[in-house]
PDB file of C-alpha atoms and ligand atoms in Angstrom:
ATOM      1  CA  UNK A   1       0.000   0.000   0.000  1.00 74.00           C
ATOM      2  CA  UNK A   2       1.368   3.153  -0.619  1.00 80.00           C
ATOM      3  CA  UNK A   3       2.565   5.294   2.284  1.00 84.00           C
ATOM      4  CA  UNK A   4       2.786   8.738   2.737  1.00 89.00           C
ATOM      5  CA  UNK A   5       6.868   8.882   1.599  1.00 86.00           C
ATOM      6  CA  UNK A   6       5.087   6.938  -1.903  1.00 85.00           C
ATOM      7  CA  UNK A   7       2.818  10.197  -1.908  1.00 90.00           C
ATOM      8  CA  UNK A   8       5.467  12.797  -1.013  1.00 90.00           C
ATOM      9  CA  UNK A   9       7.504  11.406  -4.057  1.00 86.00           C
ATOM     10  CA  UNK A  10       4.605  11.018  -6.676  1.00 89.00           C
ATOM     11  CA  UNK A  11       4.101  14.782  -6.062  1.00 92.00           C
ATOM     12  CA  UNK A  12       7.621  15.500  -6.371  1.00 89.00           C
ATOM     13  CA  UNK A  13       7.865  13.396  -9.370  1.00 87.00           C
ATOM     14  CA  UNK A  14       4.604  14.775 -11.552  1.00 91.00           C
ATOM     15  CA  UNK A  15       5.354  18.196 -10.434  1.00 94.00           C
ATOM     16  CA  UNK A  16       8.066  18.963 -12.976  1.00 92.00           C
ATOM     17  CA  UNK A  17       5.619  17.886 -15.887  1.00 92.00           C
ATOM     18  CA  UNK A  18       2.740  19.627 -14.749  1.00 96.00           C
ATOM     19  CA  UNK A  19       3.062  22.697 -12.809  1.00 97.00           C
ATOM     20  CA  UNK A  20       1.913  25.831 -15.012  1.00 98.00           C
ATOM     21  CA  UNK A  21       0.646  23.306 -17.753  1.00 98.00           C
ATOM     22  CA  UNK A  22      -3.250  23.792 -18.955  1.00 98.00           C
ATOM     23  CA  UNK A  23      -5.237  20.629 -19.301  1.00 98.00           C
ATOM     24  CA  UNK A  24      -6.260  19.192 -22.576  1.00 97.00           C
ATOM     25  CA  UNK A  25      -8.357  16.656 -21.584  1.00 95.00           C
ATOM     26  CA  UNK A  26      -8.834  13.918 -18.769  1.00 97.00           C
ATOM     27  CA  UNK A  27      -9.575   9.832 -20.146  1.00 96.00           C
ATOM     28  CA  UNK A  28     -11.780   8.269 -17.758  1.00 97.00           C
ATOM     29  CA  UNK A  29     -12.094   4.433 -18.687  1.00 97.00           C
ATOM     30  CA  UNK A  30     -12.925   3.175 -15.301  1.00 96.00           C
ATOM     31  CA  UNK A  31     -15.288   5.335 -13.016  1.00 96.00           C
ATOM     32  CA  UNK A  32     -15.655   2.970  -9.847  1.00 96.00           C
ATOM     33  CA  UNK A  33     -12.498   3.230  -7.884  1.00 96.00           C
ATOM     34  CA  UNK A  34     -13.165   3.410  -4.093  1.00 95.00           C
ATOM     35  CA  UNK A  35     -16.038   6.297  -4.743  1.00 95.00           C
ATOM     36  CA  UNK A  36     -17.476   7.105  -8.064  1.00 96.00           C
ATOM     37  CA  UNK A  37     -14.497   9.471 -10.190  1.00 97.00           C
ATOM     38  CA  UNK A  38     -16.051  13.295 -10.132  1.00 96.00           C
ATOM     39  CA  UNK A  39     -18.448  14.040 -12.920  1.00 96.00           C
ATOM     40  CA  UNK A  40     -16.284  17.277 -13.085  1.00 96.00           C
ATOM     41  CA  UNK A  41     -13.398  16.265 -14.056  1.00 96.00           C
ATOM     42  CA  UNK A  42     -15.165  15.700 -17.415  1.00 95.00           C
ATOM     43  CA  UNK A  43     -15.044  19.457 -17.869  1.00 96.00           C
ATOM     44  CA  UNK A  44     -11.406  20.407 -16.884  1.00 97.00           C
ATOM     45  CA  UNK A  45     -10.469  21.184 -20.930  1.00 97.00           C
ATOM     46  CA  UNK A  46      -8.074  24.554 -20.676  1.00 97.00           C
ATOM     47  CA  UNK A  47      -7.751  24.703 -16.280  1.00 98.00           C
ATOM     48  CA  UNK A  48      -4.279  25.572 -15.712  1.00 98.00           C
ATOM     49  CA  UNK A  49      -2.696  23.484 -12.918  1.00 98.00           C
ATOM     50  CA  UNK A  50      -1.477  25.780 -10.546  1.00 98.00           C
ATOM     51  CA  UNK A  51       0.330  23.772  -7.895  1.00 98.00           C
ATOM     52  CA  UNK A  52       0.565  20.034  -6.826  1.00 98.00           C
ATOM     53  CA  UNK A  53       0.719  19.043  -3.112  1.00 97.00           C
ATOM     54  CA  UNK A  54       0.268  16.608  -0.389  1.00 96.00           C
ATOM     55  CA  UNK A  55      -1.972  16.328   2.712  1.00 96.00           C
ATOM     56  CA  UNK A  56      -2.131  13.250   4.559  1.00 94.00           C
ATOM     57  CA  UNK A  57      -1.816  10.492   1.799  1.00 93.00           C
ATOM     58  CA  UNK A  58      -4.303  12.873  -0.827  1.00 95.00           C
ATOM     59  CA  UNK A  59      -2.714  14.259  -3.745  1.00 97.00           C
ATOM     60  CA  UNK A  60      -4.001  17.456  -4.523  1.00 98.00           C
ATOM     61  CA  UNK A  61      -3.570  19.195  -8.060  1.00 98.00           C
ATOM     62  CA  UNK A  62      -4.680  22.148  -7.561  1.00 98.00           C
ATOM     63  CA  UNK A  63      -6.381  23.865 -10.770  1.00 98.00           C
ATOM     64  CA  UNK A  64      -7.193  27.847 -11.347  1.00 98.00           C
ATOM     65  CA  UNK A  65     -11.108  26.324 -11.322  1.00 97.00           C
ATOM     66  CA  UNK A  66     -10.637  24.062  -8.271  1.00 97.00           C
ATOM     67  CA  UNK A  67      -8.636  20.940  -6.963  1.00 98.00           C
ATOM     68  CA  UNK A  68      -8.235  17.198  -8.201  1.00 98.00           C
ATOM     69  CA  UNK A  69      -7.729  15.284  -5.309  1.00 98.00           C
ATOM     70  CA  UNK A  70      -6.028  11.495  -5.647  1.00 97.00           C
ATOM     71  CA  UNK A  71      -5.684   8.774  -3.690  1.00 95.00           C
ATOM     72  CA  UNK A  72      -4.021   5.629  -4.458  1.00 92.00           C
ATOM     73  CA  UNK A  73      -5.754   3.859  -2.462  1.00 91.00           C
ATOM     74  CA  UNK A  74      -4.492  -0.055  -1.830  1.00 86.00           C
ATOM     75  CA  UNK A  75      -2.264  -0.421  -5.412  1.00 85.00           C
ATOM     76  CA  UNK A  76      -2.505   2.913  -7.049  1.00 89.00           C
ATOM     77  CA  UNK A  77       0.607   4.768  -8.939  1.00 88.00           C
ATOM     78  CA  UNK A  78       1.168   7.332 -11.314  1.00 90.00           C
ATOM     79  CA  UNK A  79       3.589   7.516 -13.905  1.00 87.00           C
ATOM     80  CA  UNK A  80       4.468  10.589 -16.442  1.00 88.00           C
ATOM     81  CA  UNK A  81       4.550   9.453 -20.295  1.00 86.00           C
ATOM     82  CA  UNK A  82       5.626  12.255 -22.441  1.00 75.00           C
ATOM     83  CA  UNK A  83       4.725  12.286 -25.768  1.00 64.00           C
ATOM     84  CA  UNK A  84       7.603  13.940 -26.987  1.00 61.00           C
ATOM     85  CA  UNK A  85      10.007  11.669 -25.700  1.00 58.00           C
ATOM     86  CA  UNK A  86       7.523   8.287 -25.992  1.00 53.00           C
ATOM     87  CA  UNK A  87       5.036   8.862 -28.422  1.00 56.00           C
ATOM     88  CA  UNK A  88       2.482   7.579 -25.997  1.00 52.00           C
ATOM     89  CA  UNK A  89      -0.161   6.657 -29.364  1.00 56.00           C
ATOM     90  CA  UNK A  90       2.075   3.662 -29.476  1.00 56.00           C
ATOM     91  CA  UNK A  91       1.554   3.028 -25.871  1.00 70.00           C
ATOM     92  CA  UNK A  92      -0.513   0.565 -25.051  1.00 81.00           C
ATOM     93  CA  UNK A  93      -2.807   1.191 -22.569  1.00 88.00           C
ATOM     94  CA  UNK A  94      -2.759  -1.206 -20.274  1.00 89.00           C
ATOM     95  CA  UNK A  95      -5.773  -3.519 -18.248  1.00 92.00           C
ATOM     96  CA  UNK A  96      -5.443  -1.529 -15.210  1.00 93.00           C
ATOM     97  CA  UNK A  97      -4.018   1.884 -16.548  1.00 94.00           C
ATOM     98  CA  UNK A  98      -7.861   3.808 -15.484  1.00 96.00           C
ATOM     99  CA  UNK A  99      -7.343   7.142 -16.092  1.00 97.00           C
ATOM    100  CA  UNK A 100      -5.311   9.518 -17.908  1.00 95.00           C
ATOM    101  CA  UNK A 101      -4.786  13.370 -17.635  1.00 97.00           C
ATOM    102  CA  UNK A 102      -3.356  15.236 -20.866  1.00 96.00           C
ATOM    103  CA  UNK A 103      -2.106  18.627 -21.206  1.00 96.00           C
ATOM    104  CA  UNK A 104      -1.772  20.529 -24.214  1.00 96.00           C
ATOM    105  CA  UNK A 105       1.438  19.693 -24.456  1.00 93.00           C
ATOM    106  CA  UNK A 106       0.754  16.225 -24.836  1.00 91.00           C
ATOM    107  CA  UNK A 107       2.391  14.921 -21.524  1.00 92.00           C
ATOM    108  CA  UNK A 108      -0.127  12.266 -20.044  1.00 93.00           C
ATOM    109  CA  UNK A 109      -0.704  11.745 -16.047  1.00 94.00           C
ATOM    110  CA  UNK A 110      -1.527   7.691 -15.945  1.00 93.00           C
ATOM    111  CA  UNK A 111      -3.169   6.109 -13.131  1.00 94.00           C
ATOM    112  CA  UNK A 112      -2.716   2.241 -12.934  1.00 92.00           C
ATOM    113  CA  UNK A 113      -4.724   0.488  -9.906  1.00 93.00           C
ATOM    114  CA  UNK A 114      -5.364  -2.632  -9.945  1.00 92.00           C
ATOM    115  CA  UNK A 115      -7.558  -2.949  -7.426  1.00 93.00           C
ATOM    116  CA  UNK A 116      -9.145   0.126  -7.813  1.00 95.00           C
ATOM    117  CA  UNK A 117      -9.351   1.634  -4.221  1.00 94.00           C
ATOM    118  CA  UNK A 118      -7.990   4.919  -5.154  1.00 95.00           C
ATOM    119  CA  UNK A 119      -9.877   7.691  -6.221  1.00 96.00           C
ATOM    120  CA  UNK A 120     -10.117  10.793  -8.157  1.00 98.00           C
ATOM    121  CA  UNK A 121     -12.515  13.085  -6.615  1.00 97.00           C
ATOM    122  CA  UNK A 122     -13.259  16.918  -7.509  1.00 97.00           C
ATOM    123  CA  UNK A 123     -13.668  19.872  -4.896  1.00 97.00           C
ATOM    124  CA  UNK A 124     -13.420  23.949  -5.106  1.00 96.00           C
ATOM    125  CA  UNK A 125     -11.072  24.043  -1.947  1.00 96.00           C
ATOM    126  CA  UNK A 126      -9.938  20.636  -0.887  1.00 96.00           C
ATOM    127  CA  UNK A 127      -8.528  21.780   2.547  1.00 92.00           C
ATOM    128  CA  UNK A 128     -12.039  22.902   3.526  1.00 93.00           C
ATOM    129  CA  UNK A 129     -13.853  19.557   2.289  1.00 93.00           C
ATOM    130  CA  UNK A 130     -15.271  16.802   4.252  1.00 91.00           C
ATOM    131  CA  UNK A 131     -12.265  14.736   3.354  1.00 90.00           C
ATOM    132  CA  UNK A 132     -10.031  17.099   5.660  1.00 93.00           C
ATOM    133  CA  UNK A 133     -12.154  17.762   8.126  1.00 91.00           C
ATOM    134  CA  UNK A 134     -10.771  15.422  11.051  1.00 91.00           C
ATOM    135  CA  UNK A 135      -7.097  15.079   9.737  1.00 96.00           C
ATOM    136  CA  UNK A 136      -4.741  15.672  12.913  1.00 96.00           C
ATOM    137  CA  UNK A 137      -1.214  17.678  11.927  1.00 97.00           C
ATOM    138  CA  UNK A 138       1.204  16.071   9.599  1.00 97.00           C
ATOM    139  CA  UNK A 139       3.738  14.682  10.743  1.00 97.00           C
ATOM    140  CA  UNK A 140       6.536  16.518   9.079  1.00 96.00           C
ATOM    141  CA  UNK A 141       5.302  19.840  10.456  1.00 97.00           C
ATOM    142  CA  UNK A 142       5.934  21.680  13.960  1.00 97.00           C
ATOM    143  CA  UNK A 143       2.105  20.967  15.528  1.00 97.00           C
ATOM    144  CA  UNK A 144       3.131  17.425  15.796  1.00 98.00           C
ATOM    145  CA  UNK A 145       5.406  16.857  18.313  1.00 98.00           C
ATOM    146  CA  UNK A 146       6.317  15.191  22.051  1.00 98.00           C
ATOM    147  CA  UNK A 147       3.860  17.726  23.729  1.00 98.00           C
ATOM    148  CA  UNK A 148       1.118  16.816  21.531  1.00 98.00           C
ATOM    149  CA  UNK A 149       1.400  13.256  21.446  1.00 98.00           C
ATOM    150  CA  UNK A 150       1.640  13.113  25.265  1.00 98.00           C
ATOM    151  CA  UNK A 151      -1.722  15.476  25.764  1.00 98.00           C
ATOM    152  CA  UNK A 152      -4.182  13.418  23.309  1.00 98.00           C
ATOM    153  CA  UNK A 153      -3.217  10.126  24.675  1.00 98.00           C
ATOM    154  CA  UNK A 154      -3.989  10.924  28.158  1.00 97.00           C
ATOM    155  CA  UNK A 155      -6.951   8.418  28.717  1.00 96.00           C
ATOM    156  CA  UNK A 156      -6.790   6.777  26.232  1.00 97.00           C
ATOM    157  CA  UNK A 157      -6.386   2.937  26.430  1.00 97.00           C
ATOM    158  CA  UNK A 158      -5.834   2.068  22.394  1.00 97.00           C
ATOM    159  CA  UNK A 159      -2.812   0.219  21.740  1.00 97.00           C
ATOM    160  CA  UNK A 160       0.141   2.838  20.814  1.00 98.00           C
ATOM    161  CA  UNK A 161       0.252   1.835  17.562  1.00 97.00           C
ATOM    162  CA  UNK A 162      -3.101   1.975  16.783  1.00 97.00           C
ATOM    163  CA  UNK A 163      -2.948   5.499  18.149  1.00 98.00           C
ATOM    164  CA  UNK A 164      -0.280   6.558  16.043  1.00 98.00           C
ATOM    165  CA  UNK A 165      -2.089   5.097  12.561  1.00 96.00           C
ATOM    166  CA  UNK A 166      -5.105   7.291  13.896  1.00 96.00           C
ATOM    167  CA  UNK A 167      -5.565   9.694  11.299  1.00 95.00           C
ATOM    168  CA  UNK A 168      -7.120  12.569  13.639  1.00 96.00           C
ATOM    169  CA  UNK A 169      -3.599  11.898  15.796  1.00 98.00           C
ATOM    170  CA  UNK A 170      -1.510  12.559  13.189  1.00 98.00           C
ATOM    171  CA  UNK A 171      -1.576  11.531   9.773  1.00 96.00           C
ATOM    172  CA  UNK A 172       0.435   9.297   7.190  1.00 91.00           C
ATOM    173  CA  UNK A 173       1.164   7.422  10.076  1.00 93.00           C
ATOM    174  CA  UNK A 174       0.863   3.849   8.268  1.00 89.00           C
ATOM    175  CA  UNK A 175       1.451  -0.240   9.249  1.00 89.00           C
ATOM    176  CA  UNK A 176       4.607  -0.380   8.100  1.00 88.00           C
ATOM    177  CA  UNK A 177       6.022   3.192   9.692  1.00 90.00           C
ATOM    178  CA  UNK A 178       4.243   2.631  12.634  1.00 94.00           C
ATOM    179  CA  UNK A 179       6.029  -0.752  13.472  1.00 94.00           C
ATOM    180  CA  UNK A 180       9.563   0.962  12.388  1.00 93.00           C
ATOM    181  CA  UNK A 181       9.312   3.832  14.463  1.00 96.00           C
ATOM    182  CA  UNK A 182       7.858   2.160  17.821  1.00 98.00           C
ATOM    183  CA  UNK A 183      10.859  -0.239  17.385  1.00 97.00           C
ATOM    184  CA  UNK A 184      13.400   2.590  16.952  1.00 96.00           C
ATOM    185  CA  UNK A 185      11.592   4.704  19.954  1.00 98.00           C
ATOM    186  CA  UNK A 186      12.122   0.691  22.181  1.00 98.00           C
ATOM    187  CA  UNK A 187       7.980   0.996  22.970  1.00 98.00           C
ATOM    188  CA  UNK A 188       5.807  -1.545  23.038  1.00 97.00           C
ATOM    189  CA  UNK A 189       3.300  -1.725  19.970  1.00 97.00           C
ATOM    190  CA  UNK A 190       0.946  -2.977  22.450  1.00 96.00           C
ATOM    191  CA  UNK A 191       1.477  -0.149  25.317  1.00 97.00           C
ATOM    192  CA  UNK A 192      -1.400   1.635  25.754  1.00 97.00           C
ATOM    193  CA  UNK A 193      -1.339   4.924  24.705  1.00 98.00           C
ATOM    194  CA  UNK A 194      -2.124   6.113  28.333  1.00 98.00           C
ATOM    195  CA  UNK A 195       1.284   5.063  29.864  1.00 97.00           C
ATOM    196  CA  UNK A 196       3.353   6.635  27.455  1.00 98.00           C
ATOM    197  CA  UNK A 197       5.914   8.843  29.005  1.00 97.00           C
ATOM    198  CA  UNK A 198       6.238  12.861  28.342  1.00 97.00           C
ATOM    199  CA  UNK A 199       9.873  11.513  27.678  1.00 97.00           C
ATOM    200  CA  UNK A 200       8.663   8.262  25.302  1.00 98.00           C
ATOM    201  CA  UNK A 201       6.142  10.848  23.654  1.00 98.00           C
ATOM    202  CA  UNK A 202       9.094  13.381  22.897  1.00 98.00           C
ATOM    203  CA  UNK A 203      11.273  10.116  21.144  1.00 98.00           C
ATOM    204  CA  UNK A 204       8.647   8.442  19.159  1.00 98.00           C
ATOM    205  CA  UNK A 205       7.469  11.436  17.455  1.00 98.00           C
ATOM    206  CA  UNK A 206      11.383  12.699  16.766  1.00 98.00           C
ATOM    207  CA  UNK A 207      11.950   8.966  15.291  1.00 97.00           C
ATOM    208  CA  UNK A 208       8.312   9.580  13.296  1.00 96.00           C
ATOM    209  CA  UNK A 209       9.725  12.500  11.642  1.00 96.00           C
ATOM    210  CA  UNK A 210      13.183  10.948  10.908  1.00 94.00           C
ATOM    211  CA  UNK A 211      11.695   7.610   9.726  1.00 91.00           C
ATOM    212  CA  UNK A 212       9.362   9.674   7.383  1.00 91.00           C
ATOM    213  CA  UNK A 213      12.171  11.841   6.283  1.00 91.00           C
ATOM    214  CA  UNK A 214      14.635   8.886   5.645  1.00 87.00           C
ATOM    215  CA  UNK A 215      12.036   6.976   3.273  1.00 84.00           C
ATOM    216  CA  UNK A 216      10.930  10.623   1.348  1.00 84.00           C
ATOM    217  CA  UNK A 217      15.178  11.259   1.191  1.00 81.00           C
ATOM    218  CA  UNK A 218      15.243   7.275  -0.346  1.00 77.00           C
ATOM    219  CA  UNK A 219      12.469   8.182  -2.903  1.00 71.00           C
ATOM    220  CA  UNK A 220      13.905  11.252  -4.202  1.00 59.00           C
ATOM    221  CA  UNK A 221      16.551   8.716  -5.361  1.00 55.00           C
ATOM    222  CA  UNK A 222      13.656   7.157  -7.691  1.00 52.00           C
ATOM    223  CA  UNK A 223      12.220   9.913  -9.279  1.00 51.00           C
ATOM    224  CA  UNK A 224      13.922   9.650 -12.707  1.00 49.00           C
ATOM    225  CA  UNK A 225      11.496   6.340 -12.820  1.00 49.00           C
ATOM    226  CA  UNK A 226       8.812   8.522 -13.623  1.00 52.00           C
ATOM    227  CA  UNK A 227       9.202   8.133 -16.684  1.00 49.00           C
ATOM    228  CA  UNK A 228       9.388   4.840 -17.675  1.00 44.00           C
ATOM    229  CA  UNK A 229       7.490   2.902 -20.870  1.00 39.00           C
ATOM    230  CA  UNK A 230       4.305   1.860 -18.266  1.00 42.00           C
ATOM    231  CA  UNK A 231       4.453   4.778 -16.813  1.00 45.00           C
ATOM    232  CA  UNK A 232       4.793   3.491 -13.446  1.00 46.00           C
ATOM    233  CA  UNK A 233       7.091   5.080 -10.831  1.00 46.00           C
ATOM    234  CA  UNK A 234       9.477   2.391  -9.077  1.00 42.00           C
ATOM    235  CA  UNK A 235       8.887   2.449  -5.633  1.00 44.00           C
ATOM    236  CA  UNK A 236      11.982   2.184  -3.432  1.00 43.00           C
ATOM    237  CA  UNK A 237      13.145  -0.804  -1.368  1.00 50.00           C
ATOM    238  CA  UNK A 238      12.708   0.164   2.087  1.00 58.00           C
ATOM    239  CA  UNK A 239      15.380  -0.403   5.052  1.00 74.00           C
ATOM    240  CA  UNK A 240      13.474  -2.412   6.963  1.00 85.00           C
ATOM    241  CA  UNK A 241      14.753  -3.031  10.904  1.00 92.00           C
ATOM    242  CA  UNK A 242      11.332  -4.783  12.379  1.00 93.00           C
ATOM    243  CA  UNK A 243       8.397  -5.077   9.338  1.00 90.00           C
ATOM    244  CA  UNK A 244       7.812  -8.736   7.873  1.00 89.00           C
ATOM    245  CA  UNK A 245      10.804  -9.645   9.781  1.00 93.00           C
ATOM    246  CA  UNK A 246       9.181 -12.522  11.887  1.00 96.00           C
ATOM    247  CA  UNK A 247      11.488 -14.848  13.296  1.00 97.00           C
ATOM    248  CA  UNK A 248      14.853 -13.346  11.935  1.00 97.00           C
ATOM    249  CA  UNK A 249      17.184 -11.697  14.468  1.00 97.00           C
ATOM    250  CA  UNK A 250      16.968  -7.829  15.557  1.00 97.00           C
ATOM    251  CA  UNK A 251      19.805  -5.743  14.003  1.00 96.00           C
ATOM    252  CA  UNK A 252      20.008  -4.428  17.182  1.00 96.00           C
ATOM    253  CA  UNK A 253      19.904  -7.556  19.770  1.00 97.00           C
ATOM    254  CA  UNK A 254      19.837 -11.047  18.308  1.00 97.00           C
ATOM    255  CA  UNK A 255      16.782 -11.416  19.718  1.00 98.00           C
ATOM    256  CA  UNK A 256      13.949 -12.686  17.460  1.00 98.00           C
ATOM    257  CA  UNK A 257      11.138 -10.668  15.906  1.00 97.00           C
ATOM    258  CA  UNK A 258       7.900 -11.174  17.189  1.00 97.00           C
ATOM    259  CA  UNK A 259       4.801 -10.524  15.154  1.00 97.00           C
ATOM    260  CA  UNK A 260       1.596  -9.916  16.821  1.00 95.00           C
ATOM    261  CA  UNK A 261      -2.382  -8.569  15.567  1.00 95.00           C
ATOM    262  CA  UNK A 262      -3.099  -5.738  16.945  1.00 93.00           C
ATOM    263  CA  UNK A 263      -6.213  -3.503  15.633  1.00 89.00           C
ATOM    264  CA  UNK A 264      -6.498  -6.289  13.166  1.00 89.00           C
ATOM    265  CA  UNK A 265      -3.345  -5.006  11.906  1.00 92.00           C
ATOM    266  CA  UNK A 266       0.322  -7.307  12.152  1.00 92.00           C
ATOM    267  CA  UNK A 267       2.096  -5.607  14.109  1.00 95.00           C
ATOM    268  CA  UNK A 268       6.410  -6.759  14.171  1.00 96.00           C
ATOM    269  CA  UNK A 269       8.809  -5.887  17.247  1.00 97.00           C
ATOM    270  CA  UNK A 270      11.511  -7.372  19.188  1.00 98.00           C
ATOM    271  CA  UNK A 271      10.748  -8.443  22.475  1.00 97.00           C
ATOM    272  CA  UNK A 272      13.889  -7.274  24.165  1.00 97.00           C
ATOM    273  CA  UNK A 273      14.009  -3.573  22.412  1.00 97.00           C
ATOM    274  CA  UNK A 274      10.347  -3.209  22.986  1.00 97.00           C
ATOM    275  CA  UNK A 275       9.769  -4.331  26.369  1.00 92.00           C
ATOM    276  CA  UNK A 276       6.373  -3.561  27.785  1.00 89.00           C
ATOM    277  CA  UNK A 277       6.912  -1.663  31.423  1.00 83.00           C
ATOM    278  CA  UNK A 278       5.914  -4.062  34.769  1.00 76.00           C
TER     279      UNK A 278
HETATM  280 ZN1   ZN B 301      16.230  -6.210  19.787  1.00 69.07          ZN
END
């Protein structure tokens, strides 16, 4: 599933191609992703794109008539073809390849999702939709931190990782992230979120933000993928120290990961880093 680094880099990947072009047309040849794709991005012919950014794990292009906002959902990705460079009439489109934005410069936007849970959805101002309503702080940014961590998990008695994938905690915050940064923070994925220390707080949102950074720094690395014949972007091998690890030795210990359900997600940690408190 694409995380939020997978987002941060799609944006910084399309933006070159598309920033300050106007839109020829948008292909629709699938219309049920995970909701029903916006009647109105039938009608987009000549809206400039003005910028392209991220909030949470949406992808927002933002048009002088309103924003396109994408998400990939379980197995989306977008890839740039450029007609100049690929002649994309010779490109065949492909079983899963649903929709495709062109701008009058002939450089196409392709979404490929194969299980079509993403979406494609239309809205004046996407920051004041329902969509964004409940979204706590992102990560990356200076409202999430040790202080705020500590003050919304008073009371609560959720599992800490389940906290942390709560979107209204902080978002982007996904399975795989989740399980790296409680191992690299030596908590518990099965703490509850009540017992966390000001001082554990403080560490597992610093190792959040470095995590995060780390994977968007590895992704960067990827971008000249973008353009590729299918037109899809190649994701980067992540350094994994805990995730789908079960059963080999920590890096850090010896010890053997452990892999536990926990919010009906699998949760992976090493029982000697990760102690739970007595
Ligand atoms: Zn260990």
């Amino acid at each position: 599933m694409p995380e939020l680094p997978e987002v941060e880099t799609s944006v910084r990947g399309i933006s070159p191609y598309l920033v300050g072009e106007e839109i020829a047309h948008i292909t629709i040849r699938q219309r049920q992703l995970r909701w029903r794709v916006s009647d109105e991005l039938d009608t987009l012919a000549g809206a400039k794109i003005l910028t392209i950014f991220r909030r949470a794990k949406y992808l927002i292009i933002r048009t002088n008539r309103g924003d396109i906002v994408l998400h990939l959902g379980m197995s989306g990705s977008l890839g740039i073809l450029n007609q100049a460079q690929n002649q994309p009439q010779n490109q065949p489109i492909g079983k899963h390849d649903h929709i495709d934005l062109q701008t009058t410069k002939g450089t196409i936007l392709r979404y490929n999702d194969p299980r079509k849970f993403g979406a494609w959805l239309w809205f004046e101002n996407a920051e004041t939709s329902p969509l964004f309503a409940k979204l706590g702080p992102e990560p990356l940014s200076e409202a999430f931190n040790g202080e705020h961590l500590f003050k919304l998990s008073r009371h609560k008695t959720v599992a800490v990782k389940n906290f942390v994938m709560n979107n209204a905690v902080v978002v982007g915050v996904g399975n795989i992230y989740a399980s790296e940064s409680l191992f690299q923070a030596g908590i518990h994925p099965d703490l509850a979120a009540q017992n966390l220390t000001k001082k554990q707080c403080e560490r597992l949102a610093g190792v959040i933000k470095s995590v995060l950074t780390q994977s968007i720094i590895q992704g960067g690395t990827t971008l000249k993928d973008f353009i590729q014949p299918d037109g899809k972007p190649g994701y980067f091998a992540q350094v994994l120290q805990v995730y789908g690890r079960k059963g080999e030795p920590c890096n850090a210990c010896g010890t053997l990961i452990e892999a536990k359900i926990i919010g009906q997600r699998n949760s992976f940690y090493c029982p000697k880093c990760q102690k739970l408190p007595r």
